[in-house]
Amino acid sequence: MTIPQVDGNDRGAPQFGDALCASPLPLDARSFDTANIPEGEADVAETFVNEDSASDTIKILVGPLHKAFILHRVRICAISPYFSTIFASASTLQVILPDIEPHTFQLAVDWLHHGTFMDDKNTAVKLDTLIDIYLFGDLIGCHTLKNYTMDLIQDDMYHAVRRGNPGIRSSLNQIRRIFTGTFCAENSPIRTFVAALVSYRLIFGDKPERLEPIFEVPVFLKDFAAFQRSSLKESDEAWYRPVSLREDPRVRGIHDVGVTRKGFHFCSFHVHEEGEKCSSVNNNGSEGGGAAGEDYDQQYCLEQQGLEDREGAECTTGEILR
């Protein structure tokens, strides 16, 4: 993904119009409501409202054909430091994002207004699209969008495990996009998620030579090594204990005292501001065990039974790593 720059001297910089042009999309006439703006960002939104900008609209042209989206300035700036910088001046009314797919942007707008992705016919958003949305959230600096999307990526992969598809499921192209479209694992924990998943599959399912092409992805090895080191750390300052390499990162489990440990902590692959409360929940259907936990253990046995059938598989550029 090419990241637009605000610097006007850069050829790839966003282009700004002098006036808000006509658009085939209707303006949203609803009054401003902070209910759908994530906790911690509503205060920023209120600041904009106090400056009497609730009715102010801007236009964002998306994709190579410049599909127009009309949005409230207050909404988009409240959740994105990237857009709040671009639209800091009241005279800035337009920006062009030529490298973002309109469908990706539309889903992000749906999330902004409704708190969820509203894909066609209420079907689940595909993994490839979820990765695109995550990368867009990373581009605009919206941690809340990234956290929400990260949960859906985990859920998509975990549900595939329950259906008998325990492999990584990401193509090599998708993994490359993740590592070339983000800056670092600290701000983009999806990179740590990929490293954790590869580590888990090396222990429970795949031969090293089959996953070897992933280690040729630029900077993957660095993040993989950092994840391995993190499993060895013991720190009293950590608000949850270090991960175990034998845990499946697709499972958001329970780490509370006195509760059986299962999977990774809710926030293992999130980015939160200091003091921000995480609204994520576990996705394995049980509070530290029970029937769902037993189902997962049974699925692990199925992974091992199917290992010999997958040993001859090869990892190619566009192939799903099952």
Phi, psi and omega in degrees: 000130176277129184264115179297146178249150181280337182300122182292345180276352182274132181297334181267010184290150175301146179259138184245137177268161180274343182213158177279111184278168178293148181222144177291345180275136179289148176285144177279112186271001181293146178291156183291135180224125182275004184298325183270358179272129185304150178303137181098341179249348181295327179298321177296318179299317180300325178299316178296319181298318180298336178271015175061045181245011185299329181266001182285131180239152177230164181241133177241122180263122191240138175084172182296335179265004176056052175296132187270135173236127177259123184228155171290129179303319184298320183293309185292325181284333181292332185251358185221112174296333177297309180286327179295330175287315181297317185260025179297326179271135180295341181279348179272115187239357186208147174214150180246130176241081188290340186261005178259133177288134180304324180295320177298314181295321180298318178295323177295322178293320177301316178297320182299321184268331187239352180078011180205164176273133182244078181283167182302137174058025177057026178278155180294142178289133184290155183303318181299320179290321178299321178296318178299317180294319178300315180295325176293317177300324177293321179300315184269001176073029181261096182295325183295319176295319179296317181296317179297316181292322179300320177298320180291326176295315176301315182296318180302314181288323180293320178295326176296322177299316180295335179271003177095017177242081189278355185289180183296324176073349177268138176283163178298325177298319179296319179295320177298318179298320180298317185277336176270340183264003178232165185264315183202160183291332181298316180267346181227076186296353175300333176293319176294324177300314179297317179298318180293322181291319177297318179299314181297318182290331175294328180278320188235057170158320188245144173287144181305321183293335179288326181265001184305320180302332179296325182288350176270354175292130182309133177065359177298316183301322179297315180289327178296316179295321179296322177294319178299318179295324183297333180287346182261351184282140172233114184223130176290342182279342181293135181275353164212150191290161182301156183284162173253137181293347181267007180259143183277119182291349177284349182257120171269107189248200185251132177237008184293153180299133178085359180245139182302131179286132178208119180077194180267162177296153180312318189260015183302328183239030178251165169235122181232148172286157181301128179086354181285135180271133179274134181260006182290156179230164180291152184244012180260006171076011181212149176270076176080030176146211179086193186298316182297321178296321178294322177301319181293320178297322177295322179295326177299320178297322178296325176303314183292324180294327182270002184299315183297329180289338183257356187298330182274356183290151180241151179264110178245173190306311185256002185283139173286129182276089185270000000 
